[in-house]
Structure formats: structure tokens, C-alpha cells
PDB file of C-alpha atoms and ligand atoms in Angstrom:
ATOM      1  CA  MET A  11      36.826 -92.028 159.197  1.00  0.00           C
ATOM      2  CA  LYS A  12      40.075 -93.445 157.886  1.00  0.00           C
ATOM      3  CA  LYS A  13      42.789 -90.918 158.591  1.00  0.00           C
ATOM      4  CA  PRO A  14      44.699 -90.099 155.410  1.00  0.00           C
ATOM      5  CA  ILE A  15      48.454 -90.586 155.707  1.00  0.00           C
ATOM      6  CA  ILE A  16      49.775 -88.796 152.676  1.00  0.00           C
ATOM      7  CA  LEU A  17      53.193 -88.601 151.094  1.00  0.00           C
ATOM      8  CA  ILE A  18      53.630 -85.314 149.241  1.00  0.00           C
ATOM      9  CA  ALA A  19      56.408 -85.682 146.682  1.00  0.00           C
ATOM     10  CA  GLU A  20      57.151 -82.074 145.725  1.00  0.00           C
ATOM     11  CA  ASP A  21      60.500 -80.378 145.193  1.00  0.00           C
ATOM     12  CA  GLU A  22      59.296 -76.786 145.619  1.00  0.00           C
ATOM     13  CA  ASP A  23      58.986 -75.668 149.235  1.00  0.00           C
ATOM     14  CA  SER A  24      56.157 -73.183 148.676  1.00  0.00           C
ATOM     15  CA  ASN A  25      53.992 -75.738 146.840  1.00  0.00           C
ATOM     16  CA  TYR A  26      54.658 -78.314 149.527  1.00  0.00           C
ATOM     17  CA  THR A  27      53.856 -75.938 152.393  1.00  0.00           C
ATOM     18  CA  VAL A  28      50.513 -74.896 150.927  1.00  0.00           C
ATOM     19  CA  LEU A  29      49.456 -78.487 150.215  1.00  0.00           C
ATOM     20  CA  LYS A  30      50.519 -79.687 153.653  1.00  0.00           C
ATOM     21  CA  MET A  31      48.551 -76.930 155.421  1.00  0.00           C
ATOM     22  CA  LEU A  32      45.418 -77.569 153.362  1.00  0.00           C
ATOM     23  CA  LEU A  33      45.486 -81.338 153.810  1.00  0.00           C
ATOM     24  CA  GLU A  34      46.115 -81.093 157.536  1.00  0.00           C
ATOM     25  CA  LYS A  35      43.345 -78.575 158.006  1.00  0.00           C
ATOM     26  CA  LYS A  36      40.671 -80.027 155.697  1.00  0.00           C
ATOM     27  CA  LEU A  37      41.314 -83.777 156.012  1.00  0.00           C
ATOM     28  CA  SER A  38      43.235 -84.012 159.303  1.00  0.00           C
ATOM     29  CA  ALA A  39      45.876 -85.768 157.253  1.00  0.00           C
ATOM     30  CA  GLU A  40      49.251 -86.918 158.513  1.00  0.00           C
ATOM     31  CA  ILE A  41      51.888 -85.738 156.059  1.00  0.00           C
ATOM     32  CA  PHE A  42      55.240 -87.053 154.906  1.00  0.00           C
ATOM     33  CA  ARG A  43      57.436 -85.311 152.346  1.00  0.00           C
ATOM     34  CA  ALA A  44      59.743 -86.388 149.562  1.00  0.00           C
ATOM     35  CA  ARG A  45      61.828 -83.835 147.662  1.00  0.00           C
ATOM     36  CA  ASN A  46      62.386 -85.971 144.579  1.00  0.00           C
ATOM     37  CA  GLY A  47      61.173 -89.199 143.001  1.00  0.00           C
ATOM     38  CA  LEU A  48      63.892 -91.353 144.511  1.00  0.00           C
ATOM     39  CA  GLU A  49      62.983 -90.183 148.013  1.00  0.00           C
ATOM     40  CA  ALA A  50      59.348 -90.934 147.243  1.00  0.00           C
ATOM     41  CA  VAL A  51      60.239 -94.521 146.340  1.00  0.00           C
ATOM     42  CA  GLU A  52      62.324 -94.922 149.502  1.00  0.00           C
ATOM     43  CA  ILE A  53      59.708 -93.413 151.800  1.00  0.00           C
ATOM     44  CA  THR A  54      56.843 -95.540 150.466  1.00  0.00           C
ATOM     45  CA  ARG A  55      59.140 -98.565 150.853  1.00  0.00           C
ATOM     46  CA  THR A  56      59.792 -97.888 154.546  1.00  0.00           C
ATOM     47  CA  ASN A  57      56.462 -96.376 155.650  1.00  0.00           C
ATOM     48  CA  GLU A  58      53.733 -98.939 155.196  1.00  0.00           C
ATOM     49  CA  ARG A  59      51.177 -96.646 156.837  1.00  0.00           C
ATOM     50  CA  ILE A  60      51.211 -94.198 153.927  1.00  0.00           C
ATOM     51  CA  ASN A  61      47.922 -94.675 152.092  1.00  0.00           C
ATOM     52  CA  LEU A  62      48.130 -92.013 149.382  1.00  0.00           C
ATOM     53  CA  VAL A  63      50.861 -90.330 147.334  1.00  0.00           C
ATOM     54  CA  LEU A  64      50.582 -86.902 145.729  1.00  0.00           C
ATOM     55  CA  MET A  65      53.271 -87.018 143.068  1.00  0.00           C
ATOM     56  CA  ASP A  66      54.668 -83.916 141.428  1.00  0.00           C
ATOM     57  CA  ILE A  67      55.790 -84.988 137.969  1.00  0.00           C
ATOM     58  CA  LYS A  68      58.625 -82.523 137.460  1.00  0.00           C
ATOM     59  CA  MET A  69      61.254 -83.244 140.116  1.00  0.00           C
ATOM     60  CA  PRO A  70      65.063 -83.574 140.202  1.00  0.00           C
ATOM     61  CA  VAL A  71      66.996 -86.869 140.512  1.00  0.00           C
ATOM     62  CA  MET A  72      63.987 -88.975 139.470  1.00  0.00           C
ATOM     63  CA  ASP A  73      60.787 -87.616 137.974  1.00  0.00           C
ATOM     64  CA  GLY A  74      57.266 -88.512 139.016  1.00  0.00           C
ATOM     65  CA  PHE A  75      56.633 -90.846 136.081  1.00  0.00           C
ATOM     66  CA  GLU A  76      59.559 -93.093 136.915  1.00  0.00           C
ATOM     67  CA  ALA A  77      58.905 -92.962 140.677  1.00  0.00           C
ATOM     68  CA  THR A  78      55.263 -93.928 140.167  1.00  0.00           C
ATOM     69  CA  GLY A  79      56.282 -96.861 137.971  1.00  0.00           C
ATOM     70  CA  ILE A  80      58.531 -98.236 140.721  1.00  0.00           C
ATOM     71  CA  ILE A  81      56.027 -97.589 143.526  1.00  0.00           C
ATOM     72  CA  LYS A  82      53.269 -99.343 141.591  1.00  0.00           C
ATOM     73  CA  THR A  83      55.543-102.343 141.021  1.00  0.00           C
ATOM     74  CA  GLU A  84      56.158-102.615 144.753  1.00  0.00           C
ATOM     75  CA  ARG A  85      52.828-101.471 146.192  1.00  0.00           C
ATOM     76  CA  LYS A  86      50.217-101.938 143.503  1.00  0.00           C
ATOM     77  CA  GLU A  87      47.361-100.986 145.862  1.00  0.00           C
ATOM     78  CA  LEU A  88      48.871 -97.651 146.945  1.00  0.00           C
ATOM     79  CA  PRO A  89      47.005 -94.835 145.180  1.00  0.00           C
ATOM     80  CA  VAL A  90      49.053 -92.160 143.433  1.00  0.00           C
ATOM     81  CA  ILE A  91      47.633 -88.831 142.254  1.00  0.00           C
ATOM     82  CA  ALA A  92      49.922 -87.017 139.824  1.00  0.00           C
ATOM     83  CA  ILE A  93      50.423 -83.271 139.963  1.00  0.00           C
ATOM     84  CA  THR A  94      51.116 -82.163 136.419  1.00  0.00           C
ATOM     85  CA  ALA A  95      52.478 -78.852 135.210  1.00  0.00           C
ATOM     86  CA  TYR A  96      50.040 -76.326 133.803  1.00  0.00           C
ATOM     87  CA  GLY A  97      49.717 -76.457 130.031  1.00  0.00           C
ATOM     88  CA  LEU A  98      51.633 -79.685 129.493  1.00  0.00           C
ATOM     89  CA  SER A  99      48.542 -81.628 128.506  1.00  0.00           C
ATOM     90  CA  GLY A 100      50.506 -84.670 127.342  1.00  0.00           C
ATOM     91  CA  ASP A 101      51.627 -85.208 130.918  1.00  0.00           C
ATOM     92  CA  GLU A 102      48.148 -86.282 132.071  1.00  0.00           C
ATOM     93  CA  HIS A 103      48.126 -89.186 129.641  1.00  0.00           C
ATOM     94  CA  LYS A 104      51.717 -90.065 130.500  1.00  0.00           C
ATOM     95  CA  ALA A 105      50.865 -90.008 134.213  1.00  0.00           C
ATOM     96  CA  LEU A 106      48.014 -92.473 133.754  1.00  0.00           C
ATOM     97  CA  SER A 107      50.234 -94.667 131.572  1.00  0.00           C
ATOM     98  CA  ALA A 108      52.876 -94.646 134.324  1.00  0.00           C
ATOM     99  CA  GLY A 109      50.259 -96.085 136.690  1.00  0.00           C
ATOM    100  CA  CYS A 110      48.869 -92.985 138.409  1.00  0.00           C
ATOM    101  CA  ASP A 111      45.258 -93.414 139.547  1.00  0.00           C
ATOM    102  CA  ASP A 112      44.332 -89.815 138.802  1.00  0.00           C
ATOM    103  CA  TYR A 113      45.879 -86.402 138.260  1.00  0.00           C
ATOM    104  CA  VAL A 114      45.444 -82.724 139.024  1.00  0.00           C
ATOM    105  CA  SER A 115      47.084 -79.889 137.123  1.00  0.00           C
ATOM    106  CA  LYS A 116      48.903 -76.901 138.573  1.00  0.00           C
ATOM    107  CA  PRO A 117      47.657 -74.476 139.757  1.00  0.00           C
ATOM    108  CA  ILE A 118      45.796 -76.996 141.908  1.00  0.00           C
ATOM    109  CA  GLN A 119      42.045 -76.533 142.327  1.00  0.00           C
ATOM    110  CA  THR A 120      41.867 -77.534 145.972  1.00  0.00           C
ATOM    111  CA  ASN A 121      38.214 -78.581 146.015  1.00  0.00           C
ATOM    112  CA  ALA A 122      38.755 -80.851 143.027  1.00  0.00           C
ATOM    113  CA  LEU A 123      41.791 -82.349 144.734  1.00  0.00           C
ATOM    114  CA  PHE A 124      39.840 -83.032 147.948  1.00  0.00           C
ATOM    115  CA  GLU A 125      37.082 -84.761 145.973  1.00  0.00           C
ATOM    116  CA  LYS A 126      39.612 -87.006 144.228  1.00  0.00           C
ATOM    117  CA  ILE A 127      41.296 -87.854 147.536  1.00  0.00           C
ATOM    118  CA  LYS A 128      37.954 -88.635 149.206  1.00  0.00           C
ATOM    119  CA  ASN A 129      36.907 -90.850 146.314  1.00  0.00           C
ATOM    120  CA  ILE A 130      40.164 -92.765 146.265  1.00  0.00           C
ATOM    121  CA  LEU A 131      40.261 -93.259 150.054  1.00  0.00           C
ATOM    122  CA  ASN A 132      36.493 -93.779 150.443  1.00  0.00           C
ATOM    123  CA  ILE A 133      36.181 -90.918 152.898  1.00  0.00           C
ATOM    124  CA  THR A 134      32.695 -89.443 153.166  1.00  0.00           C
TER     125      THR A 134
HETATM  126 MG1   MG B 227      58.433 -79.825 140.640  1.00  0.00          MG
END
């Protein structure tokens, strides 16, 4: 099984901590963190091993739309799953337009997220 090496771009500590614990436990994932979109761009630039990005859309400094656009310019093959805010339905379409491969909405349904990750990374 390909071990997922996941960058979680999430500015809120509690959201990050929950996601990190779940992904480590359920997928044995190795986790990196970015606290804003600019950090996400820099970390994917310098860590070639990262093979998936979970991208919160609403972040300071640089939002997830802009960060995804830059990441996809530099690493077209790197999958990005957007995490969109609850109720902002326009964000899903915007996320896909920005180049995201898929999206989940907050509050995150963890089983749905795992299925999307497994599909994207071809994990059985
Ligand atoms: Mg946020």
C-alpha cells in the first residue's frame, strides 16, 4: 500500500488536530501542516514526497483558491482536496475551477473523506 504523505493546510488548530489524528490512525498517513495558503505553496515546493493536499479554503495571508492555483501550476499531478465552509455552496464550484480535484464541506464527514482519499491515491 502506498503510504499517504499528506499536507493539511488548515489555519484552525482544533480542525487540524482532529484531521491529523484521524488520518494517522485510519490511513497510517504521514502529515505535514501549513497554516495558510502561502505556507502550503512553499511546503509543496520543498517537499516532493507529499502526495496529497487537503486545502482549507478560508485561510489568512493567501486563501485556498489562490494557493491551489499556484500549486497546480507547479505540480499539476499533485491532488488537492478542498475543504469548503459549511453553507457556502458557491465555494465547491470555485474550488473545482481553481483546480481542486475534489472537495469536502465542513463539518467533514470522515468516511466520505477517506473514500475520496483512497480513490485519488488508488489505495484499496
Ligand atoms: Mg480556515
